[in-house]
JSON list of C-alpha atoms in Angstrom, two decimals:
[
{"chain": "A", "resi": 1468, "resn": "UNK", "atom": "CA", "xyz": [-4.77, 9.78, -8.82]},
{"chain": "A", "resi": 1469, "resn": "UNK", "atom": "CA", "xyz": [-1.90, 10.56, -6.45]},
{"chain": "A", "resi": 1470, "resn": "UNK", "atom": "CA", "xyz": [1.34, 8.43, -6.44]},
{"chain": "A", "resi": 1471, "resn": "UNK", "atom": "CA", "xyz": [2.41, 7.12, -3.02]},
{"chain": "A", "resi": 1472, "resn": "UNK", "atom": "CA", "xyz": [4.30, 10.38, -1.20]},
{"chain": "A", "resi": 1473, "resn": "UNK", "atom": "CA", "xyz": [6.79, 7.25, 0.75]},
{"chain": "A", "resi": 1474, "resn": "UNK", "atom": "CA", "xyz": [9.28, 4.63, -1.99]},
{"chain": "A", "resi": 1475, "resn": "UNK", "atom": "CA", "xyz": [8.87, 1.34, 0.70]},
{"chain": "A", "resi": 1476, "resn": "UNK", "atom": "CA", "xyz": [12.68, 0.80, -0.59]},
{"chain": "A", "resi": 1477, "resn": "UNK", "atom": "CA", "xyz": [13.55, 3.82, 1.86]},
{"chain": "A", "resi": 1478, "resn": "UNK", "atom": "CA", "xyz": [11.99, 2.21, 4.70]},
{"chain": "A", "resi": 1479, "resn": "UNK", "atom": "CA", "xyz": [14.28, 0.36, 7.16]},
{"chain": "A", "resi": 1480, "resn": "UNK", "atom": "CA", "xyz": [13.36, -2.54, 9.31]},
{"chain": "A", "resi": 1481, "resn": "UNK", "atom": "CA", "xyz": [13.90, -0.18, 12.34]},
{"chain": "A", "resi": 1482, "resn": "UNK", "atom": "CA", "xyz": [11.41, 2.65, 11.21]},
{"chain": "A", "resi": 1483, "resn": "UNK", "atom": "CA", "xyz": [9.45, 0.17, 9.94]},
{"chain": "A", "resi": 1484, "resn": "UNK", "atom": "CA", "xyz": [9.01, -1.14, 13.56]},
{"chain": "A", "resi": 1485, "resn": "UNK", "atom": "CA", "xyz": [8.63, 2.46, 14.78]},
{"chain": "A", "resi": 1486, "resn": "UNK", "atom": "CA", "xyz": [5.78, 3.39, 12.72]},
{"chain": "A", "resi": 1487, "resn": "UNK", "atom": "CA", "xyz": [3.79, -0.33, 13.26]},
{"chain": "A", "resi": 1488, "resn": "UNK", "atom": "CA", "xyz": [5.12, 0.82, 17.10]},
{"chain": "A", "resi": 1489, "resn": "UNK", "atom": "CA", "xyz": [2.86, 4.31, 16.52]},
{"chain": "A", "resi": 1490, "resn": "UNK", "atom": "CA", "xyz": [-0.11, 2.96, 14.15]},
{"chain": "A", "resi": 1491, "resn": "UNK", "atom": "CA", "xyz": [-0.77, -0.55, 16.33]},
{"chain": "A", "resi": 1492, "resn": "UNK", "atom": "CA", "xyz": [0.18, -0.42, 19.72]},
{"chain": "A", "resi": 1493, "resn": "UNK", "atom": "CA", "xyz": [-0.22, 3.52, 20.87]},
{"chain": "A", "resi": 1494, "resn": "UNK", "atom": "CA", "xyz": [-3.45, 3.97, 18.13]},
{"chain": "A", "resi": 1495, "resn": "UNK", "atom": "CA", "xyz": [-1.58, 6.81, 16.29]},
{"chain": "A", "resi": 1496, "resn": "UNK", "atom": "CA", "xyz": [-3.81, 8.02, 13.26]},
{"chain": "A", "resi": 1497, "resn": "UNK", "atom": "CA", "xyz": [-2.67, 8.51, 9.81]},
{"chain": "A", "resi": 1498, "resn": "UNK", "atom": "CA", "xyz": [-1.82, 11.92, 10.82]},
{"chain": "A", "resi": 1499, "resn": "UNK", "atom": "CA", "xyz": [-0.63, 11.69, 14.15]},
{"chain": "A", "resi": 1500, "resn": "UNK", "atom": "CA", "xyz": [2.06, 8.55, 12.52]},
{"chain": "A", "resi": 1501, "resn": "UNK", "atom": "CA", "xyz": [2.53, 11.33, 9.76]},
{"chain": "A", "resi": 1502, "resn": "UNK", "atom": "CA", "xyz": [3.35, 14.17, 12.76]},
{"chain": "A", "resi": 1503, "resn": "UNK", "atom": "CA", "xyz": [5.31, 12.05, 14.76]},
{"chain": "A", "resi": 1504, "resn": "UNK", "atom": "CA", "xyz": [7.69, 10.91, 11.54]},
{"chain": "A", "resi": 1505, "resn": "UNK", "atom": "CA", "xyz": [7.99, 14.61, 10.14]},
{"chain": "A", "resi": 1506, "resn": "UNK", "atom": "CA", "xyz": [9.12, 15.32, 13.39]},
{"chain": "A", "resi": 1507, "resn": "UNK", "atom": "CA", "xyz": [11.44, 12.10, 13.92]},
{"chain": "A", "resi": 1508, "resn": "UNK", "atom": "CA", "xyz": [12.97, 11.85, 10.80]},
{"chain": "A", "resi": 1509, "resn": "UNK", "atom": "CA", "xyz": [12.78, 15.28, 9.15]},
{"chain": "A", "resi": 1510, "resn": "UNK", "atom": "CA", "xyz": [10.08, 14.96, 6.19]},
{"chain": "A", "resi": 1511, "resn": "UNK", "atom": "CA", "xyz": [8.50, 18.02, 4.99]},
{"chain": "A", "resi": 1512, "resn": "UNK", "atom": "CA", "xyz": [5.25, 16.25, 4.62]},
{"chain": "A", "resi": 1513, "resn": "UNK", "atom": "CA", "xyz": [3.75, 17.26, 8.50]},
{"chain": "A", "resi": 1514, "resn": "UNK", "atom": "CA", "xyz": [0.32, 15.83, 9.82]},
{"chain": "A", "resi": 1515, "resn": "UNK", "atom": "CA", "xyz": [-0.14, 14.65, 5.86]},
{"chain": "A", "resi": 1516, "resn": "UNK", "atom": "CA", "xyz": [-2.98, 11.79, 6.34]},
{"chain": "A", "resi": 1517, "resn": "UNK", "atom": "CA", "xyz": [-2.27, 10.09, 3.06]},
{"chain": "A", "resi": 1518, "resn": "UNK", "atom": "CA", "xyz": [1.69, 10.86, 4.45]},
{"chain": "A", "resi": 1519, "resn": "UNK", "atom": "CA", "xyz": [0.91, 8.90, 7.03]},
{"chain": "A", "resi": 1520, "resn": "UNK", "atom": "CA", "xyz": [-1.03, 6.15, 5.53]},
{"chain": "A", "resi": 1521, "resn": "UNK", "atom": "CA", "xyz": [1.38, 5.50, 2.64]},
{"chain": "A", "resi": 1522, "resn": "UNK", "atom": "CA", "xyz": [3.82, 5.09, 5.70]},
{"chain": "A", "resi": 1523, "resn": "UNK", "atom": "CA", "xyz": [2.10, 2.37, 7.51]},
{"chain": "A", "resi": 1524, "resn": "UNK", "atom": "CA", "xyz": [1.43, 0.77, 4.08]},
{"chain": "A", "resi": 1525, "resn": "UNK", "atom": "CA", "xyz": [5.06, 0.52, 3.29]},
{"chain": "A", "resi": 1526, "resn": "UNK", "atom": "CA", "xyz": [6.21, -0.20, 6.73]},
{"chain": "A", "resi": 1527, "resn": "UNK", "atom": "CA", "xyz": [3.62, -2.96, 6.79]},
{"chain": "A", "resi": 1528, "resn": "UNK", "atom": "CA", "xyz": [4.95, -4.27, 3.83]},
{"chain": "A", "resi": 1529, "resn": "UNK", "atom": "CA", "xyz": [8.60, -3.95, 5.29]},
{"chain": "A", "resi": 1530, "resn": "UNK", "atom": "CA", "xyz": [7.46, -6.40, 8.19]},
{"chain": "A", "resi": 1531, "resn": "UNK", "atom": "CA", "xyz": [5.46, -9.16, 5.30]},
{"chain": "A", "resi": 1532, "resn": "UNK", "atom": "CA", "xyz": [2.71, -8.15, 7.49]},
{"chain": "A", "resi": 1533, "resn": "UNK", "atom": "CA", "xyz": [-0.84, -6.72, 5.31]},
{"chain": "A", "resi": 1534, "resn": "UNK", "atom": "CA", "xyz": [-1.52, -3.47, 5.97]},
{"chain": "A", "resi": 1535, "resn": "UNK", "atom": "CA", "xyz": [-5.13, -3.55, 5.23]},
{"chain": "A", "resi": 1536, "resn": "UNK", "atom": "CA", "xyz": [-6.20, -6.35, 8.05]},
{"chain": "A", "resi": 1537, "resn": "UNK", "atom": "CA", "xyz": [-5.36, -6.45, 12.00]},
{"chain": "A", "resi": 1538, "resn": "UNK", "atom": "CA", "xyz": [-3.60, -5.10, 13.57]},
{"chain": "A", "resi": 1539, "resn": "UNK", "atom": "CA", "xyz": [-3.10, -1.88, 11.42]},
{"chain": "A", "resi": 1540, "resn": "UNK", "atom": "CA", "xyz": [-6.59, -1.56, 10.64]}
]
């Protein structure tokens, strides 16, 4: 089993908001939120799905929102 590729304690409240910005309100997949944060923020990881799903997982979690019920899912 793979560990999580994002540590939630290097999340910030603003990227959290950016990637809940991505995932929920412009319907980013897990790769397209994966893209768009390699690209923002400089991570090697590229389109990455489980990148980008560990991302909205932790960002979720950075909000005390669940990120397995609306609106990230």
């Amino acid at each position: 089993m793979m560990d999580n590729t994002v540590d939630p304690a290097t999340i910030t409240p603003e990227m959290a908001v950016q990637v809940r910005t991505w995932r929920v309100d412009e319907e980013f997949s897990w790769r397209s939120v994966a893209q768009a944060a390699s690209d923002l923020w400089g991570s090697g990881w590229g389109s990455n799905q489980l990148f980008g799903e560990d991302l909205c997982v932790a960002a979720a979690k950075v909000l005390g929102e669940d990120p397995h019920q609306e609106p990230w899912n």
